[in-house]
PDB file of C-alpha atoms in Angstrom:
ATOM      1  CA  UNK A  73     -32.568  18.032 -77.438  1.00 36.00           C
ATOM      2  CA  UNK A  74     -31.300  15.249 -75.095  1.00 38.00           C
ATOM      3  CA  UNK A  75     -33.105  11.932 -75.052  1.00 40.00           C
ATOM      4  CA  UNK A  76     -32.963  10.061 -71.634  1.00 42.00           C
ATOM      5  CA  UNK A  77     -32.518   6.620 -71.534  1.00 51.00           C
ATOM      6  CA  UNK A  78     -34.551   5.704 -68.552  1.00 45.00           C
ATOM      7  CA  UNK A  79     -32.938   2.220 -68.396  1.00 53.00           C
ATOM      8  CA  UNK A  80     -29.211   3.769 -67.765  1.00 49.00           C
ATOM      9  CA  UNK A  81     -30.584   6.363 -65.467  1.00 41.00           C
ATOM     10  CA  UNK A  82     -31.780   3.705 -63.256  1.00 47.00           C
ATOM     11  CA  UNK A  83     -28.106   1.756 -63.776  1.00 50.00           C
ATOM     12  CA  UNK A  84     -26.473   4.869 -62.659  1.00 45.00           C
ATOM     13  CA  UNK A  85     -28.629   5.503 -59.816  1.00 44.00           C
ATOM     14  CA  UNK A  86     -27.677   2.270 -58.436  1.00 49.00           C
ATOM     15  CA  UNK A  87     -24.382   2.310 -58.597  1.00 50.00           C
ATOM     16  CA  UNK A  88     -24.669   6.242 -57.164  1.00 46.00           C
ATOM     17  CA  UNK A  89     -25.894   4.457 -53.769  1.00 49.00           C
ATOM     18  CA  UNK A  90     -23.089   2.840 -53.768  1.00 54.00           C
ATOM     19  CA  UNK A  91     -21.873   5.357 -51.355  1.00 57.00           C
ATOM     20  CA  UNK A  92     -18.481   5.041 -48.977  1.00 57.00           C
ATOM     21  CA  UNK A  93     -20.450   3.892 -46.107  1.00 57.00           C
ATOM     22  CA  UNK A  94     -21.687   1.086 -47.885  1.00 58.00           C
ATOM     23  CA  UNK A  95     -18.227   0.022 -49.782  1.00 59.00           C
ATOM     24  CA  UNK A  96     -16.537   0.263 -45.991  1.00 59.00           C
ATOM     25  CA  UNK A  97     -19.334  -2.116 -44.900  1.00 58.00           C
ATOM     26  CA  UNK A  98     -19.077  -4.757 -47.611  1.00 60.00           C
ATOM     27  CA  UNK A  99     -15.685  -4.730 -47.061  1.00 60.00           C
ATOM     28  CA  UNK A 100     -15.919  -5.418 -43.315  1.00 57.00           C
ATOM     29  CA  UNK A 101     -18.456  -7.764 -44.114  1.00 58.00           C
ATOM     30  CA  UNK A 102     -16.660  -9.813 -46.716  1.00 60.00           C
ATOM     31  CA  UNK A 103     -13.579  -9.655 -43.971  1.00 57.00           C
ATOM     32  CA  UNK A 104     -15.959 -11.489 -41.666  1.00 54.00           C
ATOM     33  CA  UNK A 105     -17.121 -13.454 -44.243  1.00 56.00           C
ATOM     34  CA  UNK A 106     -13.642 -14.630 -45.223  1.00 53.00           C
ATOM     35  CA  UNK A 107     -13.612 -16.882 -42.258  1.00 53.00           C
ATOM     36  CA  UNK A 108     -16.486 -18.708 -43.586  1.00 51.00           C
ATOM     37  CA  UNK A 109     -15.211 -18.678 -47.249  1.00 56.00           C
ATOM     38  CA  UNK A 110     -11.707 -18.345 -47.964  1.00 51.00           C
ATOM     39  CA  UNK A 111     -10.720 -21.551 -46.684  1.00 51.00           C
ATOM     40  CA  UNK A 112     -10.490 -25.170 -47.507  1.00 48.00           C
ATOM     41  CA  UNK A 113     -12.414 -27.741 -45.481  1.00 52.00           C
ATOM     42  CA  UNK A 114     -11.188 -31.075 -45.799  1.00 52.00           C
ATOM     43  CA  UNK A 115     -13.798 -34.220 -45.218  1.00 46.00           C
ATOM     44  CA  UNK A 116     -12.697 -37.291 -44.143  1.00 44.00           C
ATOM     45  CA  UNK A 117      -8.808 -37.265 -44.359  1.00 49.00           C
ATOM     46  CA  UNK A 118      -6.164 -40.090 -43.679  1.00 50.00           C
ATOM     47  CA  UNK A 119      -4.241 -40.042 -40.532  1.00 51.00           C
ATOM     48  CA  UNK A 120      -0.949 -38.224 -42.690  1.00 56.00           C
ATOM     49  CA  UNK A 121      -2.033 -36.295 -45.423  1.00 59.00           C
ATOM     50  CA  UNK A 122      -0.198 -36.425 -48.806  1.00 66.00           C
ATOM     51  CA  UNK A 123       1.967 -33.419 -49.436  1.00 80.00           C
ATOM     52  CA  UNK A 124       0.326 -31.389 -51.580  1.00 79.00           C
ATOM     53  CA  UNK A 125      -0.911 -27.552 -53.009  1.00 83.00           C
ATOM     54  CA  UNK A 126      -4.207 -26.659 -53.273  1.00 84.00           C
ATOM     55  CA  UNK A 127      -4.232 -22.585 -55.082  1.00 90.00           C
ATOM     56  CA  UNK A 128      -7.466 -20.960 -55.156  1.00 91.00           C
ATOM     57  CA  UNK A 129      -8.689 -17.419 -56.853  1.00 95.00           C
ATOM     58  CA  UNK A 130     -11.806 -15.959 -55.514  1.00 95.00           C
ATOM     59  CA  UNK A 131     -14.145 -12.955 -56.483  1.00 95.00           C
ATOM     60  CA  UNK A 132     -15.413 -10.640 -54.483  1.00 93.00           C
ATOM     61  CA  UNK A 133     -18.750  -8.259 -55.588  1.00 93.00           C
ATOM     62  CA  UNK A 134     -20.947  -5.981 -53.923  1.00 89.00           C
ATOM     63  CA  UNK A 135     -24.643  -5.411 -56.208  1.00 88.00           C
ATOM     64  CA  UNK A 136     -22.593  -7.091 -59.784  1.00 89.00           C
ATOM     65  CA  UNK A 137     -19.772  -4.826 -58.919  1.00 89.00           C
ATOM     66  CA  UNK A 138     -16.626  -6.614 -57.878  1.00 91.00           C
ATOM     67  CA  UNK A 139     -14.677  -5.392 -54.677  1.00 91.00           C
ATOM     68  CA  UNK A 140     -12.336  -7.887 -53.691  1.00 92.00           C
ATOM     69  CA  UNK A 141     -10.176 -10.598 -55.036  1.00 95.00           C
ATOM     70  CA  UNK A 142      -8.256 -12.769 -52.968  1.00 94.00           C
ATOM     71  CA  UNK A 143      -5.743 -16.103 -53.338  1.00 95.00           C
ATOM     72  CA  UNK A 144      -5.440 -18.782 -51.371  1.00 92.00           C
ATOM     73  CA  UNK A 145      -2.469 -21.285 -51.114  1.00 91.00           C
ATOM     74  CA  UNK A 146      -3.489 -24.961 -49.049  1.00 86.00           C
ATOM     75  CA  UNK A 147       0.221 -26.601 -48.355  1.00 86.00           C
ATOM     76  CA  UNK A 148       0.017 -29.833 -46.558  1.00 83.00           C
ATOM     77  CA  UNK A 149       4.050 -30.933 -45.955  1.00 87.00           C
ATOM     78  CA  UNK A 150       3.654 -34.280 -43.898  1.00 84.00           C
ATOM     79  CA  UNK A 151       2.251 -33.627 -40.399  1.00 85.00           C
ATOM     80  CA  UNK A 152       2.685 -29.715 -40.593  1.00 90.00           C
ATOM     81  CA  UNK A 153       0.136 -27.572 -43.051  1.00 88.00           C
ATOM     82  CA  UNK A 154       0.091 -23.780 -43.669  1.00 92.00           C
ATOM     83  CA  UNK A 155      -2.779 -21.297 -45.103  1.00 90.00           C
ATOM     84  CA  UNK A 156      -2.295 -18.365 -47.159  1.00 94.00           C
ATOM     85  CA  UNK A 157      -4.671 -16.020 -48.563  1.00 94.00           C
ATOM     86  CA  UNK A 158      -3.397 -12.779 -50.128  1.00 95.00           C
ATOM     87  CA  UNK A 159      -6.614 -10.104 -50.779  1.00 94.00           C
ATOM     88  CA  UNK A 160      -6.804  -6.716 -52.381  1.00 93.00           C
ATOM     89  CA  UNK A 161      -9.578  -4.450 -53.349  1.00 90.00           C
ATOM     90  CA  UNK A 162     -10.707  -3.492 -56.657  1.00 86.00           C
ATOM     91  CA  UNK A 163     -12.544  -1.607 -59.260  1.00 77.00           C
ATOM     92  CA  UNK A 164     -15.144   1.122 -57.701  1.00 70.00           C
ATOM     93  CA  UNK A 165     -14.010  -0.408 -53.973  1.00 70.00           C
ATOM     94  CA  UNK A 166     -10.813   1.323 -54.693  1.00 72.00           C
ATOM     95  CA  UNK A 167     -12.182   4.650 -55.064  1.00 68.00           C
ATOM     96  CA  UNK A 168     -13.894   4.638 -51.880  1.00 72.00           C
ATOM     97  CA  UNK A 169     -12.174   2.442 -49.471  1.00 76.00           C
ATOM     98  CA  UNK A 170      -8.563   0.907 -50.689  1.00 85.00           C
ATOM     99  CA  UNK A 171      -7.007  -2.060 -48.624  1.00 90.00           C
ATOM    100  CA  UNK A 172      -4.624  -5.256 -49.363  1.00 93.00           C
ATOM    101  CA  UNK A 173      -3.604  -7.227 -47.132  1.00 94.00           C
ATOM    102  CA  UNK A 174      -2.063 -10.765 -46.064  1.00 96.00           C
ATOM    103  CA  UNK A 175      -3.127 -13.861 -43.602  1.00 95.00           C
ATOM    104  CA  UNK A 176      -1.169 -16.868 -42.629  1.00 96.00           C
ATOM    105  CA  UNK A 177      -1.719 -19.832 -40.438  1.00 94.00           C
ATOM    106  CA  UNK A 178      -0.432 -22.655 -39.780  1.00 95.00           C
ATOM    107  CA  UNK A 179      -0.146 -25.554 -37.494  1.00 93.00           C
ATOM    108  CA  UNK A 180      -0.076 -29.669 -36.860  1.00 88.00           C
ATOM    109  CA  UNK A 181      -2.247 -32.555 -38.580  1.00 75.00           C
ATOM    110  CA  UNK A 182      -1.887 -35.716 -36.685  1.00 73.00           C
ATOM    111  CA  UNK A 183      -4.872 -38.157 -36.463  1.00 62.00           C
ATOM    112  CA  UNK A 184      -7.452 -36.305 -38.591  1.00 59.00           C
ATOM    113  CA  UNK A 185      -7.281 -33.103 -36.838  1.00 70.00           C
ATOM    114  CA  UNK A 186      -5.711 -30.335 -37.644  1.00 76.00           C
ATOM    115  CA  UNK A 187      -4.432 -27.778 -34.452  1.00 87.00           C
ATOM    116  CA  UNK A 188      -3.513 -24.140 -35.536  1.00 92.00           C
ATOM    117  CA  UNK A 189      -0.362 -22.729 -33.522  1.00 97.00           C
ATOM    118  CA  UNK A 190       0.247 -19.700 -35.278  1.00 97.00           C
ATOM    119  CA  UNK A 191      -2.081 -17.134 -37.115  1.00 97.00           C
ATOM    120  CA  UNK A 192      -0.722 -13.396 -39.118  1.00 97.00           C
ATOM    121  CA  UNK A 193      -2.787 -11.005 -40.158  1.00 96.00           C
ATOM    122  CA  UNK A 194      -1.584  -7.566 -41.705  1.00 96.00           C
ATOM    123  CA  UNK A 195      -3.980  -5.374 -43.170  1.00 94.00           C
ATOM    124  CA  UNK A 196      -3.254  -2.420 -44.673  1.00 93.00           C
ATOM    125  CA  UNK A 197      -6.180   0.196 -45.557  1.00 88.00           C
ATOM    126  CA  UNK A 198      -7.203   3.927 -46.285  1.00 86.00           C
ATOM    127  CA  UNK A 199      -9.461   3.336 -43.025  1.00 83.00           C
ATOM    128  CA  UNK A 200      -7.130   0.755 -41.016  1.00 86.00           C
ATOM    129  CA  UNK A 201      -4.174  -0.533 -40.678  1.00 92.00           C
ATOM    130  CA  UNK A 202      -3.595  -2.865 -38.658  1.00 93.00           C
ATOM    131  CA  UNK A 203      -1.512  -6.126 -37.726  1.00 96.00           C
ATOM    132  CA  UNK A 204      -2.572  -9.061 -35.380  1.00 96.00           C
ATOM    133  CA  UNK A 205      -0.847 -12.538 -34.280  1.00 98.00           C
ATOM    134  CA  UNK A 206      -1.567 -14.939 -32.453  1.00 97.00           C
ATOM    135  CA  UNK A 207       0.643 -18.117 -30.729  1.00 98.00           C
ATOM    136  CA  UNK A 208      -1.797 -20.929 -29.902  1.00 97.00           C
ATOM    137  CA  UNK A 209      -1.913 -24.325 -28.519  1.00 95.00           C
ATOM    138  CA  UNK A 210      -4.545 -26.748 -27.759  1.00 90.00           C
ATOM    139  CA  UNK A 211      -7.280 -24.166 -29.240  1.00 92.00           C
ATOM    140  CA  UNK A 212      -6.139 -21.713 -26.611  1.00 96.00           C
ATOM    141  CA  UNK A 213      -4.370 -18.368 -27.243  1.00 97.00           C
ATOM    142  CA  UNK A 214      -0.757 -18.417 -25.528  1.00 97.00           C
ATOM    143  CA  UNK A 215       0.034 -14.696 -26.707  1.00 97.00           C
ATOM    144  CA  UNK A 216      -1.870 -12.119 -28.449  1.00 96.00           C
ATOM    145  CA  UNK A 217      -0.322  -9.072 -30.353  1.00 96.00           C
ATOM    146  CA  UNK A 218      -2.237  -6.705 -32.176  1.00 94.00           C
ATOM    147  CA  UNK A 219      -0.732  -3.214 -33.302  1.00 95.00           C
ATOM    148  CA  UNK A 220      -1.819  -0.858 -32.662  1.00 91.00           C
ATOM    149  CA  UNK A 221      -3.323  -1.930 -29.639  1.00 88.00           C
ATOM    150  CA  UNK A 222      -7.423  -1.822 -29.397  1.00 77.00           C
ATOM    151  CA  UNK A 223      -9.148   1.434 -28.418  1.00 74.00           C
ATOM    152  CA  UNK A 224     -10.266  -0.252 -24.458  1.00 66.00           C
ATOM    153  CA  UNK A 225     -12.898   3.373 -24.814  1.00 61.00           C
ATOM    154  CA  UNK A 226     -14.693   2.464 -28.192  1.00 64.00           C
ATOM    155  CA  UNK A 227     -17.896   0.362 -27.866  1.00 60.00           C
ATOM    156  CA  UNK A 228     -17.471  -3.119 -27.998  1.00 72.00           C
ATOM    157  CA  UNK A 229     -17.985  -6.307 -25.713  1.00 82.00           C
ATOM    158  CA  UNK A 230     -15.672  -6.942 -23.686  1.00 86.00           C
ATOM    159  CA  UNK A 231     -13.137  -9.944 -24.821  1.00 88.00           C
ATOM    160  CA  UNK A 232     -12.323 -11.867 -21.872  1.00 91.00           C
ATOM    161  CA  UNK A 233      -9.790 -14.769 -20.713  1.00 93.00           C
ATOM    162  CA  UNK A 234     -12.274 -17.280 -21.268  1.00 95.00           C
ATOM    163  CA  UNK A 235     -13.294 -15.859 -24.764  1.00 94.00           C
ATOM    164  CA  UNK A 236      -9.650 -17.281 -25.453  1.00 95.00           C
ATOM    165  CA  UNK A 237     -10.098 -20.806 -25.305  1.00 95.00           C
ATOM    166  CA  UNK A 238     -11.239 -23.364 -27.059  1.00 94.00           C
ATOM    167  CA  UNK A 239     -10.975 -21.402 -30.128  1.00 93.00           C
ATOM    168  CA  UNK A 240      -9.526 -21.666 -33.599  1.00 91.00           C
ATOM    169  CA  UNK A 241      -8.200 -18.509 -35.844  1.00 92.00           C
ATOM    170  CA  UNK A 242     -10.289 -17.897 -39.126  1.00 88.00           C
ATOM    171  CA  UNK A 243      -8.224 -19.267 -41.602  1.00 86.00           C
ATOM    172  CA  UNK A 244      -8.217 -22.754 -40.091  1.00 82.00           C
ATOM    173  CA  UNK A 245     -11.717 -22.346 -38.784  1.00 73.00           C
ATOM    174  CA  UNK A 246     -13.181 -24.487 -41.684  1.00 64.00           C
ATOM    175  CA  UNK A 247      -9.939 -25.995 -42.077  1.00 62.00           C
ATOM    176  CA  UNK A 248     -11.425 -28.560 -39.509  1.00 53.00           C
ATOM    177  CA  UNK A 249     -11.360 -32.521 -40.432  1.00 57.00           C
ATOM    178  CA  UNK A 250     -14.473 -34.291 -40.593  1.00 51.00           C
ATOM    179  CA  UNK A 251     -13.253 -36.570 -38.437  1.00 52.00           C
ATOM    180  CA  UNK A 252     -14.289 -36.222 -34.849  1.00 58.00           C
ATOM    181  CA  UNK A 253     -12.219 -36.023 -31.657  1.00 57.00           C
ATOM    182  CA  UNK A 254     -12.614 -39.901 -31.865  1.00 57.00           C
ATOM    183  CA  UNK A 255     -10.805 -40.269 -34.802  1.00 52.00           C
ATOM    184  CA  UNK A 256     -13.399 -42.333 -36.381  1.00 53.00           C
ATOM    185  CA  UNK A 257     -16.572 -40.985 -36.857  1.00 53.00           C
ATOM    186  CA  UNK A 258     -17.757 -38.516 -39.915  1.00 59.00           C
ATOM    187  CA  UNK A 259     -18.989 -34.848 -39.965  1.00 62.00           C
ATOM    188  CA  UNK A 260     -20.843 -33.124 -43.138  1.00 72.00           C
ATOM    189  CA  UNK A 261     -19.733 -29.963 -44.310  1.00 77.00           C
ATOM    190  CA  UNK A 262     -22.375 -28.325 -42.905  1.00 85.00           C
ATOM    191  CA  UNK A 263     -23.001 -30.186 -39.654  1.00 79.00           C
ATOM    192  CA  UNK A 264     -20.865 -28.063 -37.327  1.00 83.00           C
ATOM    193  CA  UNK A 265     -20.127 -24.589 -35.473  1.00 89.00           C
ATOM    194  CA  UNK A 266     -17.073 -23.233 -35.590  1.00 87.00           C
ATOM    195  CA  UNK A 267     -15.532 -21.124 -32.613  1.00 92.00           C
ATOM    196  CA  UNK A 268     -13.760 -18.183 -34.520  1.00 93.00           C
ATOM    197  CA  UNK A 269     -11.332 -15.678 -32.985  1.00 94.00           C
ATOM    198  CA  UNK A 270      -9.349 -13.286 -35.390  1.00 93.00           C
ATOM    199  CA  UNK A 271      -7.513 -11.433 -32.363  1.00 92.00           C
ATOM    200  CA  UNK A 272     -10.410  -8.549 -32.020  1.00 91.00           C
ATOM    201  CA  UNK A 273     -13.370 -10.659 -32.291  1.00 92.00           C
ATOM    202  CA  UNK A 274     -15.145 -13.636 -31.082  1.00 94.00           C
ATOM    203  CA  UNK A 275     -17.669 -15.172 -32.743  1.00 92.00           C
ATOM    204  CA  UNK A 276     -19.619 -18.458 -33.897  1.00 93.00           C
ATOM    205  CA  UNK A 277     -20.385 -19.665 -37.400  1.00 90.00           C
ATOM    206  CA  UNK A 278     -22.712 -21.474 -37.752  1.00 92.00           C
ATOM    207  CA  UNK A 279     -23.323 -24.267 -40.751  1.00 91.00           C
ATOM    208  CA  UNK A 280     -26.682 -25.826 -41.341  1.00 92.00           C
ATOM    209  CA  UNK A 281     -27.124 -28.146 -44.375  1.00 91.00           C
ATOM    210  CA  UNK A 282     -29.737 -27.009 -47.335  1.00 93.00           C
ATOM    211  CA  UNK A 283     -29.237 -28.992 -50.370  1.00 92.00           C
ATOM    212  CA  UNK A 284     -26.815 -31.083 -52.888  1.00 90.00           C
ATOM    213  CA  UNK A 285     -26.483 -31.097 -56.039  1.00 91.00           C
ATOM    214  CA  UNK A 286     -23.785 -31.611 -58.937  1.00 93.00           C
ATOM    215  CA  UNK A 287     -21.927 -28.950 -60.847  1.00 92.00           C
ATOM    216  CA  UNK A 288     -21.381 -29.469 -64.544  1.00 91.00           C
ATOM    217  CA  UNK A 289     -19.435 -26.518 -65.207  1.00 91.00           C
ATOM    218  CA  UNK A 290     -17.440 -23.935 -63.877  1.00 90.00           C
ATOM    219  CA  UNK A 291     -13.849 -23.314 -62.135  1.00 92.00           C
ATOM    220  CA  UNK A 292     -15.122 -26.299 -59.747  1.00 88.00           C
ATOM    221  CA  UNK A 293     -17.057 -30.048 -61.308  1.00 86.00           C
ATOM    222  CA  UNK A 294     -18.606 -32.431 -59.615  1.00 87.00           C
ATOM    223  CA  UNK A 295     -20.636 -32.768 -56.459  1.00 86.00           C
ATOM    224  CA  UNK A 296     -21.747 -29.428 -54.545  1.00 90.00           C
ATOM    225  CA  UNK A 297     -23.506 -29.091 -50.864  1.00 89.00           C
ATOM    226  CA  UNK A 298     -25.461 -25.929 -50.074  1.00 93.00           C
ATOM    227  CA  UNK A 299     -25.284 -24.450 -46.595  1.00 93.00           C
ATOM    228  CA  UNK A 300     -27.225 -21.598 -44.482  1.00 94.00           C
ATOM    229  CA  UNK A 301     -24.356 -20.158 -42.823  1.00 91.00           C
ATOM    230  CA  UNK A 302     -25.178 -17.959 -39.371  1.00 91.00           C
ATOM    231  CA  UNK A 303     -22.238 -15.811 -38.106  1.00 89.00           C
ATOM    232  CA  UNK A 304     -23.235 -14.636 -33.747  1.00 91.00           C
ATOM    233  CA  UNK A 305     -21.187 -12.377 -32.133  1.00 92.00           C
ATOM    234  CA  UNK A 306     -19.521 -13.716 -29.493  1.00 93.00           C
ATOM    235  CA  UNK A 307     -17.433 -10.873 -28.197  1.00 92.00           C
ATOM    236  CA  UNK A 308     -15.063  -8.066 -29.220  1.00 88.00           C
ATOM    237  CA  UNK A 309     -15.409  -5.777 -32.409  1.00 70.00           C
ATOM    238  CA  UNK A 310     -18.005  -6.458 -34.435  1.00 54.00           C
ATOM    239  CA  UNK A 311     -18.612  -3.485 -36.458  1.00 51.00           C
ATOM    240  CA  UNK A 312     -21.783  -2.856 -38.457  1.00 45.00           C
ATOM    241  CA  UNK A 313     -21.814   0.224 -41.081  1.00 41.00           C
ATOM    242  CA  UNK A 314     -19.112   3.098 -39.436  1.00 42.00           C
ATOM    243  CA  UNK A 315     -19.810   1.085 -35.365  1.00 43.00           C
ATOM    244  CA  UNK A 316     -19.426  -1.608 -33.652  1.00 42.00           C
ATOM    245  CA  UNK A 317     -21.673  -3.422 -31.785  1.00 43.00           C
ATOM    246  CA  UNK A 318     -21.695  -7.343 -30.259  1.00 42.00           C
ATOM    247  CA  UNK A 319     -24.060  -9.721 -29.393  1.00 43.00           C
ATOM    248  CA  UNK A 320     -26.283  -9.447 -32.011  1.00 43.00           C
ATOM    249  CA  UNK A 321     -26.124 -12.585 -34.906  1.00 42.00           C
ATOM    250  CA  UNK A 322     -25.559 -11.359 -38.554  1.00 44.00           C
ATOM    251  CA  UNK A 323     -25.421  -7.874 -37.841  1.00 51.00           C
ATOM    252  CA  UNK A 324     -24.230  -6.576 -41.070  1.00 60.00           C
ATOM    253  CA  UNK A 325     -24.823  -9.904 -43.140  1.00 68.00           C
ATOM    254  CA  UNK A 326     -28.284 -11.058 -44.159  1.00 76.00           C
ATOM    255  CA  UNK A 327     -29.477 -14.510 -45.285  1.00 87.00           C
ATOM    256  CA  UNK A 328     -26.012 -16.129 -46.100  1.00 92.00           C
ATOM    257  CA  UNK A 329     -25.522 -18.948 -48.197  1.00 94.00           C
ATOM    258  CA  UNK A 330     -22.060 -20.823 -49.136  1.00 91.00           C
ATOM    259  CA  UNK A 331     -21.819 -23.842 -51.475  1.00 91.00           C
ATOM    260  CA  UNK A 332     -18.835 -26.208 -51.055  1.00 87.00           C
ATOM    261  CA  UNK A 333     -17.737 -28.534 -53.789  1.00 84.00           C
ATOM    262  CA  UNK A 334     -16.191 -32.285 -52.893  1.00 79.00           C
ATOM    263  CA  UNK A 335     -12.696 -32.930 -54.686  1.00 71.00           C
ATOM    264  CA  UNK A 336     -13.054 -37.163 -53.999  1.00 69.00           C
ATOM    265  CA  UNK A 337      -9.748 -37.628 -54.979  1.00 60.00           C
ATOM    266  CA  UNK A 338      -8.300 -35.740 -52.370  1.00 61.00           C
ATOM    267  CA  UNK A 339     -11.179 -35.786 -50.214  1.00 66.00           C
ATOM    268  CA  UNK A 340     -11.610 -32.239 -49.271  1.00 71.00           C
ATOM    269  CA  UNK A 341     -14.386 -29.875 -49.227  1.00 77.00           C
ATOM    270  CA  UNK A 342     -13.400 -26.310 -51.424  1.00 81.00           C
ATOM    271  CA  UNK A 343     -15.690 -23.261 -50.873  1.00 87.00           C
ATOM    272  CA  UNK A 344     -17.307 -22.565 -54.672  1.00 90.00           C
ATOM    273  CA  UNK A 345     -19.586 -19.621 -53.689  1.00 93.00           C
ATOM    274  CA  UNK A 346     -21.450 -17.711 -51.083  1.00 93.00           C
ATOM    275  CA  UNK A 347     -23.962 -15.235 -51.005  1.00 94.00           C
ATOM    276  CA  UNK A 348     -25.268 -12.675 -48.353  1.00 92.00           C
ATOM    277  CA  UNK A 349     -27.605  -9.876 -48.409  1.00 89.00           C
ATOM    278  CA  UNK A 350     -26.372  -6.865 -46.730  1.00 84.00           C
ATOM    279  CA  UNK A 351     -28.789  -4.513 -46.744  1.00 83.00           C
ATOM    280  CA  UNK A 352     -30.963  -3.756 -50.119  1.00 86.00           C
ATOM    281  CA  UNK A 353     -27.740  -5.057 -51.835  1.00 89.00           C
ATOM    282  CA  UNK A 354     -26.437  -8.586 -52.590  1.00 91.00           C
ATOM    283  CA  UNK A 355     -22.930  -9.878 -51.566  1.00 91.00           C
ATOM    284  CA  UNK A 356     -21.354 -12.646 -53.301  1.00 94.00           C
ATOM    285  CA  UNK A 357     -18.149 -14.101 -53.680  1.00 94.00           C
ATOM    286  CA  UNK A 358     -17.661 -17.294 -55.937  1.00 95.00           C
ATOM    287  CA  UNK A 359     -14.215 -19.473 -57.114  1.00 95.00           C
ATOM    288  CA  UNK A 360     -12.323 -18.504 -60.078  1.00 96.00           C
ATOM    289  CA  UNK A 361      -9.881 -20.191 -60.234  1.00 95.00           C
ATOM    290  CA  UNK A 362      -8.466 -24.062 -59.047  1.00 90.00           C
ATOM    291  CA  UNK A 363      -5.876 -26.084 -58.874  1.00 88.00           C
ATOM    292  CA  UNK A 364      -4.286 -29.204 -57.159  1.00 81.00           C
ATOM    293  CA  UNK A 365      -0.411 -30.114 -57.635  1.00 82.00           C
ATOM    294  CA  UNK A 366       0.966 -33.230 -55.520  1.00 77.00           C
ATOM    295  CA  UNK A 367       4.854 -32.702 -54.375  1.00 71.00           C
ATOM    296  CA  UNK A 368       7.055 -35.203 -54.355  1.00 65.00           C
TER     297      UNK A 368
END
């Protein structure tokens, strides 16, 4: 005689919807995400920042089940600073949809803003591989190299010459002072939309504030502000399940949410969590891992 456990048959049917289509999607929709999340958004900064390393560990998981994990290195070396994030897929992901891959960017911080020049990206997947750079200057694109090149017959809106200015890549897109072009006033973590292009898409995100509070324990203490985070297709790829499709905001994410905390001391903002739904499931990625070493 077998006895079911009703409980673990519903487990298991959970995790059997699962299915490729929808690893592939949280995938490309943490990818998106990562704009929005694995960076570091410093607040009100002085006009040279000390030299310093800010190393991150984040968590990627799709329905409880992580997918991703990714680390991200914050070097500030007088007026120059450079991102890194290194990600990789994991656990069930694996099975159906494999991928690591590497982004860099880098660029000038003079007067409380910081100016990308250069951004790498080279992902390598079971469904893409695929390597992008950009040379910038003045939030314009100078030269743009992606290999291989973009399929000009798939579906997508078109990217045009003005889609390539006054822009900023995705690493640095919340890498963004709060100090305004006037070098004096002060921005929120939320208050602000950032112009994002990764080299096959353009698109807006959006931050509006929701609420503050203070976090007692955790990877990250001390005090946290919620924000409703919107992501609009601007132009490009912007793929939703196995397609893409534009113009449409939050195609593939849902209700998104991402927490920063405030580090006073240095007085930056660090992304602690964020949460989307995407479709019947739940997306999340949260901090793991922190740390802050001043060089001398």
């Amino acid at each position: 005689m077998v006895i079911s456990d009703p409980e673990a048959t519903r487990r298991h049917a959970r995790r059997c919807r699962l299915s490729r289509s929808k690893i592939v999607a949280a995938i490309r929709a943490s990818a998106t995400a990562y704009g929005a999340f694995l960076l570091l958004l410093p607040s009100s900064l002085p006009s040279r920042a000390a030299d310093s390393d800010i190393r991150a560990k984040y968590e990627v998981t799709l329905a409880g089940l992580t997918i991703v994990h990714a680390d991200v290195i914050f070097a500030v070396r007088g007026s120059a600073y450079t991102v890194r994030t290194n990600y990789r897929t994991s656990g069930a992901a694996r099975l159906m949809s494999s991928a690591t891959g590497e982004a860099v960017t880098s660029g000038t911080y003079k007067n409380g803003i910081l100016t990308p020049t250069k951004f790498d990206l080279d992902h390598r997947g079971s469904q893409r591989v695929q390597k992008v750079a950009l040379v910038m200057s003045g939030g314009a694109v100078d030269k743009l190299t992606v290999d291989p090149p973009l399929d000009q017959a798939s579906r997508r809106a078109p990217i045009e010459p003005e889609h390539l200015k006054n822009i900023i890549d995705p690493l640095s897109g919340l890498l963004a002072s709060a100090v305004k072009a006037d070098g004096k006033s002060e921005i929120g973590a939320c208050d602000r939309t950032v112009p994002v292009f990764d080299g096959v898409r353009r698109f807006d995100i959006a931050l509006k504030r929701k609420e503050t509070q203070i976090a007692t324990r955790g990877p990250f203490t001390g005090p946290l502000t919620a924000c409703e985070l919107r992501i609009t297709p601007i132009a490009g790829e912007i793929r939703n399940g196995n397609g893409p499709h534009a113009g449409t905001p939050n195609r593939s994410l849902g209700e998104t949410e991402m927490t920063f905390g405030f580090v006073d001391a240095q007085k930056i903002y660090i992304p602690v969590s964020l949460s989307a739904r995407l479709g019947f499931t739940t997306l999340q990625a949260r901090l793991t891992q922190y740390s802050h070493t001043a060089q001398r």
